[in-house]
Amino acid sequence: MKTTNLIRHVNETRCLRLLRRASPLSRADVARELGLTRATAGNVIAVLLEADLAMELTEPQEAGKVGRPGIRVALNPKGAFFVGIDVSSTWLAGVLVDFSGAALNKITIPNSRNFRDPETVAQAIADLARRLVVGAGVDTRRVRGVGVSVPGIVGRDGVVVSARLLEWEDVDLGQLVASSLGAPWPIRVCNDAVALSAAIGALDTHEPEDMLVVLLSEGIGAAIIRNGRVAEGASGFAGEIGHMVLSVRPEDAKSQTLGLLGGYSPFLPLLPDGQSIAEGLADLAAERDHGSVLEMKLETWADVISIGLLNLIHILNPARIVLGGPLAVLFPRIQRRVDAILRANLLHGLALPPIKIAGIEADTVAVGAAGTLRDSIFLLPELDQIGNGMPVGRSPQFAEIASSHSER
């Protein structure tokens, strides 16, 4: 029975993954692509239809053709919804996306006054999540969770171990948000660079490969992608490049870091009042007449970024590097200098990986935070899920969190 349950869950997930990649498909197409009998494929699709994760599409009848019109199956965009909220010391950017990944609602609110107080921020996150869902008019029963991205070190249990820019340590943000939310929606807390990688992955047409995703924002973070999956490290902290020390003096270990030196703080005095930071940076990048002050800041920033990337290329040897975040909009201004520094100092035998820019919109990381929840539906079941009776598209972590809500 346990083996049968595992096979059933695997087939359901494989079908969802197939429909995400190529839909709509007929039942015969699904059976052929997955190597299943038509009866098994039909049973799998029936489960997905009942769970509202798939829907049937009736093809129009061709003129002069007799018989029933063909029926194909596709993912149901309205079958599941996901909230994503990106936390920084200056804003909370929130989005609501459907099962297709399309954004249905977006709200950004200031967070500059109370960002040091985790409980206040958690309440603001909960309020923003409710506003996003209610404002879009979606069925709250189809909301599959709230993804929250944080600029800091986040453990596998969702605890924010350290977030220097927020001045947080050992904050169980997921539990705080769940207590404030008052809705049985799972909460998933992740590092903001991991969220960015999820957003980029949803738009990426490349085959899974070794890749470094770098978030250029208030600080600097990264997600290390190995064979299409985020490398977590022993404690789940891998990719915290912002804490890379750019000094030979031990006393500089907490101040002379890539994250603090390479973030957008040096550019803040140049931004106009009344704009968000993302809008101000975009306008700054679009200016044709760059003053000497900006050029000096860009030159210094280029050197910091170059040293950071040089170390990362030597250590990780990525096939490519993808930059994102609001500060990435300025990277074209320094790319030639960065390329020159990297080429002049790369270890012999190493080629400079292509460096591309993606995900510079202000809400990209929030979309990625929602995407981490959406992506979990397409993950194949783990061995410890055998026979646990999990409904399709739900992970054991989801069940545990939902149970904790119902017990309150």
Short mmCIF file of N, CA and C in Angstrom, two decimals, residues 154-281:
data_model
loop_
_atom_site.label_atom_id
_atom_site.label_comp_id
_atom_site.label_asym_id
_atom_site.label_seq_id
_atom_site.Cartn_x
_atom_site.Cartn_y
_atom_site.Cartn_z
N VAL A 154 18.70 32.54 6.68
CA VAL A 154 17.47 31.86 7.07
C VAL A 154 17.72 30.36 7.14
N GLY A 155 17.40 29.76 8.27
CA GLY A 155 17.58 28.32 8.43
C GLY A 155 16.51 27.53 7.72
N ARG A 156 16.71 26.22 7.63
CA ARG A 156 15.73 25.36 6.97
C ARG A 156 14.39 25.37 7.69
N ASP A 157 14.39 25.71 8.98
CA ASP A 157 13.15 25.77 9.74
C ASP A 157 12.45 27.11 9.60
N GLY A 158 12.98 28.01 8.76
CA GLY A 158 12.35 29.29 8.54
C GLY A 158 12.71 30.36 9.55
N VAL A 159 13.58 30.05 10.49
CA VAL A 159 14.01 31.04 11.48
C VAL A 159 15.06 31.95 10.85
N VAL A 160 14.86 33.25 11.00
CA VAL A 160 15.84 34.22 10.53
C VAL A 160 16.97 34.27 11.56
N VAL A 161 18.07 33.61 11.25
CA VAL A 161 19.18 33.51 12.18
C VAL A 161 19.86 34.85 12.34
N SER A 162 20.07 35.54 11.22
CA SER A 162 20.72 36.84 11.27
C SER A 162 20.32 37.65 10.05
N ALA A 163 19.87 38.87 10.30
CA ALA A 163 19.56 39.81 9.23
C ALA A 163 20.08 41.17 9.68
N ARG A 164 21.32 41.46 9.31
CA ARG A 164 21.98 42.67 9.82
C ARG A 164 21.27 43.94 9.41
N LEU A 165 20.78 43.98 8.19
CA LEU A 165 20.13 45.20 7.72
C LEU A 165 18.84 45.48 8.47
N LEU A 166 18.22 44.43 9.02
CA LEU A 166 17.01 44.59 9.83
C LEU A 166 17.32 44.61 11.32
N GLU A 167 18.57 44.27 11.65
CA GLU A 167 19.02 44.17 13.04
C GLU A 167 18.25 43.07 13.79
N TRP A 168 18.06 41.93 13.10
CA TRP A 168 17.36 40.78 13.68
C TRP A 168 18.35 39.65 13.93
N GLU A 169 18.08 38.90 14.98
CA GLU A 169 18.79 37.65 15.26
C GLU A 169 17.82 36.63 15.85
N ASP A 170 17.86 35.41 15.31
CA ASP A 170 17.05 34.29 15.82
C ASP A 170 15.58 34.67 15.94
N VAL A 171 15.02 35.13 14.83
CA VAL A 171 13.61 35.53 14.77
C VAL A 171 12.81 34.45 14.04
N ASP A 172 11.84 33.86 14.72
CA ASP A 172 10.96 32.88 14.09
C ASP A 172 9.85 33.64 13.37
N LEU A 173 10.21 34.21 12.22
CA LEU A 173 9.28 35.08 11.52
C LEU A 173 8.05 34.33 11.03
N GLY A 174 8.23 33.09 10.60
CA GLY A 174 7.09 32.30 10.14
C GLY A 174 6.02 32.15 11.21
N GLN A 175 6.46 31.85 12.43
CA GLN A 175 5.51 31.68 13.52
C GLN A 175 4.84 33.01 13.88
N LEU A 176 5.61 34.10 13.84
CA LEU A 176 5.04 35.41 14.14
C LEU A 176 3.99 35.80 13.10
N VAL A 177 4.28 35.56 11.84
CA VAL A 177 3.31 35.88 10.79
C VAL A 177 2.08 34.99 10.92
N ALA A 178 2.29 33.71 11.18
CA ALA A 178 1.16 32.79 11.33
C ALA A 178 0.25 33.23 12.47
N SER A 179 0.83 33.70 13.58
CA SER A 179 0.04 34.13 14.72
C SER A 179 -0.77 35.38 14.39
N SER A 180 -0.22 36.25 13.54
CA SER A 180 -0.91 37.49 13.18
C SER A 180 -1.90 37.29 12.05
N LEU A 181 -1.70 36.27 11.25
CA LEU A 181 -2.49 36.12 10.03
C LEU A 181 -3.93 35.70 10.30
N GLY A 182 -4.11 34.73 11.19
CA GLY A 182 -5.46 34.27 11.47
C GLY A 182 -6.11 33.52 10.34
N ALA A 183 -5.32 32.98 9.44
CA ALA A 183 -5.83 32.18 8.32
C ALA A 183 -4.95 30.94 8.20
N PRO A 184 -5.54 29.81 7.80
CA PRO A 184 -4.77 28.56 7.73
C PRO A 184 -3.90 28.48 6.48
N TRP A 185 -3.11 29.51 6.24
CA TRP A 185 -2.23 29.51 5.08
C TRP A 185 -0.81 29.17 5.53
N PRO A 186 -0.17 28.23 4.90
CA PRO A 186 1.23 27.92 5.24
C PRO A 186 2.12 29.15 5.04
N ILE A 187 3.14 29.26 5.87
CA ILE A 187 4.09 30.36 5.78
C ILE A 187 5.46 29.77 5.46
N ARG A 188 6.13 30.32 4.46
CA ARG A 188 7.48 29.88 4.15
C ARG A 188 8.40 31.09 4.12
N VAL A 189 9.43 31.08 4.94
CA VAL A 189 10.40 32.17 5.00
C VAL A 189 11.68 31.72 4.32
N CYS A 190 12.22 32.57 3.44
CA CYS A 190 13.44 32.20 2.73
C CYS A 190 14.33 33.42 2.57
N ASN A 191 15.55 33.17 2.20
CA ASN A 191 16.50 34.22 1.87
C ASN A 191 16.06 34.93 0.59
N ASP A 192 16.29 36.25 0.50
CA ASP A 192 15.82 37.00 -0.65
C ASP A 192 16.51 36.59 -1.95
N ALA A 193 17.76 36.16 -1.89
CA ALA A 193 18.44 35.71 -3.11
C ALA A 193 17.86 34.39 -3.61
N VAL A 194 17.46 33.52 -2.68
CA VAL A 194 16.80 32.27 -3.07
C VAL A 194 15.48 32.59 -3.75
N ALA A 195 14.76 33.58 -3.22
CA ALA A 195 13.50 33.99 -3.86
C ALA A 195 13.76 34.54 -5.26
N LEU A 196 14.81 35.33 -5.41
CA LEU A 196 15.16 35.85 -6.73
C LEU A 196 15.45 34.72 -7.70
N SER A 197 16.15 33.69 -7.24
CA SER A 197 16.47 32.57 -8.13
C SER A 197 15.20 31.86 -8.59
N ALA A 198 14.19 31.80 -7.70
CA ALA A 198 12.92 31.19 -8.09
C ALA A 198 12.22 32.02 -9.15
N ALA A 199 12.28 33.34 -9.01
CA ALA A 199 11.66 34.21 -10.00
C ALA A 199 12.36 34.10 -11.34
N ILE A 200 13.68 34.07 -11.33
CA ILE A 200 14.44 33.95 -12.56
C ILE A 200 14.23 32.58 -13.19
N GLY A 201 14.19 31.54 -12.35
CA GLY A 201 13.98 30.19 -12.85
C GLY A 201 12.67 30.03 -13.58
N ALA A 202 11.63 30.76 -13.15
CA ALA A 202 10.33 30.66 -13.80
C ALA A 202 10.36 31.21 -15.23
N LEU A 203 11.31 32.12 -15.51
CA LEU A 203 11.41 32.71 -16.84
C LEU A 203 12.58 32.17 -17.64
N ASP A 204 13.36 31.29 -17.04
CA ASP A 204 14.62 30.85 -17.63
C ASP A 204 14.37 29.71 -18.62
N THR A 205 14.94 29.85 -19.81
CA THR A 205 14.79 28.80 -20.83
C THR A 205 16.01 27.90 -20.90
N HIS A 206 17.03 28.16 -20.07
CA HIS A 206 18.24 27.34 -20.09
C HIS A 206 17.99 25.99 -19.43
N GLU A 207 18.76 25.03 -19.83
CA GLU A 207 18.74 23.74 -19.15
C GLU A 207 19.36 23.90 -17.77
N PRO A 208 18.95 23.07 -16.80
CA PRO A 208 19.56 23.17 -15.46
C PRO A 208 21.08 23.07 -15.54
N GLU A 209 21.75 23.97 -14.83
CA GLU A 209 23.20 23.99 -14.89
C GLU A 209 23.71 24.68 -13.63
N ASP A 210 25.03 24.73 -13.52
CA ASP A 210 25.64 25.46 -12.42
C ASP A 210 25.56 26.95 -12.73
N MET A 211 24.95 27.68 -11.82
CA MET A 211 24.69 29.09 -12.05
C MET A 211 24.76 29.83 -10.72
N LEU A 212 25.18 31.07 -10.77
CA LEU A 212 25.22 31.92 -9.59
C LEU A 212 24.23 33.06 -9.80
N VAL A 213 23.22 33.14 -8.93
CA VAL A 213 22.25 34.24 -8.97
C VAL A 213 22.64 35.23 -7.88
N VAL A 214 22.89 36.47 -8.27
CA VAL A 214 23.35 37.50 -7.33
C VAL A 214 22.29 38.59 -7.22
N LEU A 215 21.87 38.86 -6.00
CA LEU A 215 20.89 39.91 -5.73
C LEU A 215 21.62 41.19 -5.34
N LEU A 216 21.42 42.24 -6.11
CA LEU A 216 22.01 43.55 -5.84
C LEU A 216 20.91 44.47 -5.34
N SER A 217 20.92 44.71 -4.05
CA SER A 217 19.83 45.48 -3.45
C SER A 217 20.38 46.29 -2.29
N GLU A 218 19.63 46.34 -1.20
CA GLU A 218 20.10 47.03 -0.01
C GLU A 218 21.43 46.43 0.46
N GLY A 219 21.54 45.14 0.34
CA GLY A 219 22.79 44.41 0.55
C GLY A 219 23.01 43.54 -0.67
N ILE A 220 23.86 42.55 -0.54
CA ILE A 220 24.12 41.63 -1.65
C ILE A 220 23.98 40.20 -1.14
N GLY A 221 23.21 39.42 -1.87
CA GLY A 221 23.04 38.01 -1.53
C GLY A 221 23.19 37.18 -2.78
N ALA A 222 23.18 35.87 -2.62
CA ALA A 222 23.33 35.00 -3.78
C ALA A 222 22.67 33.66 -3.52
N ALA A 223 22.32 33.01 -4.60
CA ALA A 223 21.86 31.63 -4.56
C ALA A 223 22.75 30.83 -5.50
N ILE A 224 23.30 29.75 -5.00
CA ILE A 224 24.18 28.89 -5.79
C ILE A 224 23.33 27.77 -6.37
N ILE A 225 23.25 27.69 -7.68
CA ILE A 225 22.42 26.70 -8.35
C ILE A 225 23.31 25.58 -8.86
N ARG A 226 23.05 24.37 -8.40
CA ARG A 226 23.77 23.18 -8.87
C ARG A 226 22.77 22.22 -9.51
N ASN A 227 22.96 21.96 -10.80
CA ASN A 227 22.07 21.05 -11.53
C ASN A 227 20.61 21.48 -11.38
N GLY A 228 20.38 22.78 -11.43
CA GLY A 228 19.02 23.29 -11.40
C GLY A 228 18.41 23.43 -10.02
N ARG A 229 19.14 23.12 -8.95
CA ARG A 229 18.61 23.22 -7.59
C ARG A 229 19.50 24.11 -6.74
N VAL A 230 18.88 24.79 -5.78
CA VAL A 230 19.64 25.67 -4.90
C VAL A 230 20.48 24.84 -3.94
N ALA A 231 21.77 25.12 -3.90
CA ALA A 231 22.67 24.44 -2.96
C ALA A 231 22.51 25.09 -1.59
N GLU A 232 22.12 24.30 -0.59
CA GLU A 232 21.80 24.85 0.72
C GLU A 232 22.98 24.85 1.68
N GLY A 233 23.91 23.93 1.53
CA GLY A 233 24.99 23.81 2.49
C GLY A 233 24.57 23.01 3.71
N ALA A 234 25.49 22.79 4.62
CA ALA A 234 25.24 21.93 5.79
C ALA A 234 24.13 22.47 6.67
N SER A 235 24.06 23.80 6.84
CA SER A 235 23.05 24.40 7.72
C SER A 235 21.98 25.15 6.96
N GLY A 236 22.01 25.07 5.64
CA GLY A 236 21.04 25.81 4.84
C GLY A 236 21.43 27.25 4.58
N PHE A 237 22.69 27.61 4.89
CA PHE A 237 23.12 28.99 4.79
C PHE A 237 23.97 29.29 3.56
N ALA A 238 24.14 28.32 2.68
CA ALA A 238 25.01 28.53 1.52
C ALA A 238 24.52 29.71 0.68
N GLY A 239 25.47 30.45 0.12
CA GLY A 239 25.11 31.56 -0.75
C GLY A 239 25.15 32.91 -0.07
N GLU A 240 25.51 32.95 1.21
CA GLU A 240 25.55 34.24 1.93
C GLU A 240 26.82 35.00 1.59
N ILE A 241 26.93 35.40 0.32
CA ILE A 241 28.14 36.08 -0.14
C ILE A 241 28.26 37.49 0.42
N GLY A 242 27.15 38.05 0.87
CA GLY A 242 27.20 39.39 1.43
C GLY A 242 28.10 39.50 2.64
N HIS A 243 28.36 38.36 3.30
CA HIS A 243 29.21 38.35 4.49
C HIS A 243 30.68 38.10 4.14
N MET A 244 30.99 38.03 2.84
CA MET A 244 32.37 37.88 2.43
C MET A 244 33.17 39.11 2.87
N VAL A 245 34.25 38.89 3.59
CA VAL A 245 35.05 39.98 4.13
C VAL A 245 36.03 40.47 3.07
N LEU A 246 36.01 41.77 2.81
CA LEU A 246 36.92 42.36 1.81
C LEU A 246 38.00 43.17 2.50
N SER A 247 38.71 42.52 3.41
CA SER A 247 39.78 43.17 4.15
C SER A 247 40.67 42.09 4.74
N VAL A 248 41.94 42.46 5.00
CA VAL A 248 42.86 41.51 5.64
C VAL A 248 42.93 41.74 7.14
N ARG A 249 42.19 42.72 7.65
CA ARG A 249 42.22 43.01 9.08
C ARG A 249 41.04 42.34 9.78
N PRO A 250 41.27 41.52 10.77
CA PRO A 250 40.18 40.83 11.46
C PRO A 250 39.13 41.77 12.03
N GLU A 251 39.54 42.96 12.46
CA GLU A 251 38.58 43.89 13.05
C GLU A 251 37.60 44.44 12.02
N ASP A 252 37.87 44.22 10.73
CA ASP A 252 36.96 44.68 9.68
C ASP A 252 35.93 43.63 9.28
N ALA A 253 35.94 42.49 9.96
CA ALA A 253 35.11 41.36 9.53
C ALA A 253 33.62 41.68 9.54
N LYS A 254 33.19 42.63 10.37
CA LYS A 254 31.76 42.95 10.45
C LYS A 254 31.38 44.21 9.69
N SER A 255 32.36 44.94 9.19
CA SER A 255 32.04 46.20 8.52
C SER A 255 32.48 46.23 7.06
N GLN A 256 33.61 45.62 6.74
CA GLN A 256 34.12 45.65 5.37
C GLN A 256 33.70 44.37 4.63
N THR A 257 32.41 44.24 4.42
CA THR A 257 31.88 43.05 3.75
C THR A 257 31.34 43.42 2.37
N LEU A 258 31.21 42.41 1.53
CA LEU A 258 30.68 42.64 0.19
C LEU A 258 29.27 43.21 0.25
N GLY A 259 28.47 42.72 1.19
CA GLY A 259 27.09 43.18 1.29
C GLY A 259 26.99 44.64 1.67
N LEU A 260 27.79 45.07 2.64
CA LEU A 260 27.72 46.45 3.11
C LEU A 260 28.37 47.42 2.13
N LEU A 261 29.47 47.00 1.51
CA LEU A 261 30.18 47.88 0.58
C LEU A 261 29.54 47.89 -0.81
N GLY A 262 28.84 46.82 -1.16
CA GLY A 262 28.30 46.72 -2.51
C GLY A 262 26.81 47.00 -2.62
N GLY A 263 26.14 47.32 -1.51
CA GLY A 263 24.72 47.63 -1.55
C GLY A 263 24.45 49.03 -2.06
N TYR A 264 23.18 49.45 -2.02
CA TYR A 264 22.83 50.72 -2.64
C TYR A 264 22.99 51.94 -1.73
N SER A 265 23.49 51.78 -0.51
CA SER A 265 23.64 52.91 0.41
C SER A 265 24.43 54.08 -0.18
N PRO A 266 25.57 53.85 -0.88
CA PRO A 266 26.32 54.99 -1.41
C PRO A 266 25.54 55.84 -2.41
N PHE A 267 24.50 55.26 -3.03
CA PHE A 267 23.75 55.98 -4.06
C PHE A 267 22.54 56.71 -3.49
N LEU A 268 22.18 56.45 -2.25
CA LEU A 268 20.98 57.05 -1.68
C LEU A 268 21.01 58.58 -1.69
N PRO A 269 22.16 59.21 -1.37
CA PRO A 269 22.17 60.69 -1.40
C PRO A 269 21.89 61.28 -2.77
N LEU A 270 22.01 60.48 -3.82
CA LEU A 270 21.81 60.99 -5.18
C LEU A 270 20.38 60.80 -5.66
N LEU A 271 19.54 60.13 -4.87
CA LEU A 271 18.17 59.84 -5.30
C LEU A 271 17.25 60.97 -4.90
N PRO A 272 16.30 61.32 -5.76
CA PRO A 272 15.35 62.39 -5.45
C PRO A 272 14.35 61.96 -4.39
N ASP A 273 13.80 62.94 -3.69
CA ASP A 273 12.77 62.66 -2.69
C ASP A 273 11.46 62.31 -3.39
N GLY A 274 10.61 61.59 -2.66
CA GLY A 274 9.27 61.28 -3.17
C GLY A 274 9.21 60.08 -4.09
N GLN A 275 10.31 59.37 -4.26
CA GLN A 275 10.33 58.17 -5.09
C GLN A 275 10.76 56.98 -4.27
N SER A 276 10.33 55.80 -4.70
CA SER A 276 10.86 54.60 -4.09
C SER A 276 12.32 54.45 -4.51
N ILE A 277 13.05 53.66 -3.75
CA ILE A 277 14.46 53.46 -4.07
C ILE A 277 14.63 52.81 -5.44
N ALA A 278 13.77 51.84 -5.74
CA ALA A 278 13.86 51.17 -7.05
C ALA A 278 13.61 52.16 -8.18
N GLU A 279 12.62 53.03 -8.02
CA GLU A 279 12.34 54.04 -9.06
C GLU A 279 13.49 55.03 -9.17
N GLY A 280 14.04 55.44 -8.02
CA GLY A 280 15.15 56.38 -8.04
C GLY A 280 16.38 55.82 -8.71
N LEU A 281 16.70 54.54 -8.43
CA LEU A 281 17.86 53.92 -9.07
C LEU A 281 17.65 53.79 -10.58
#
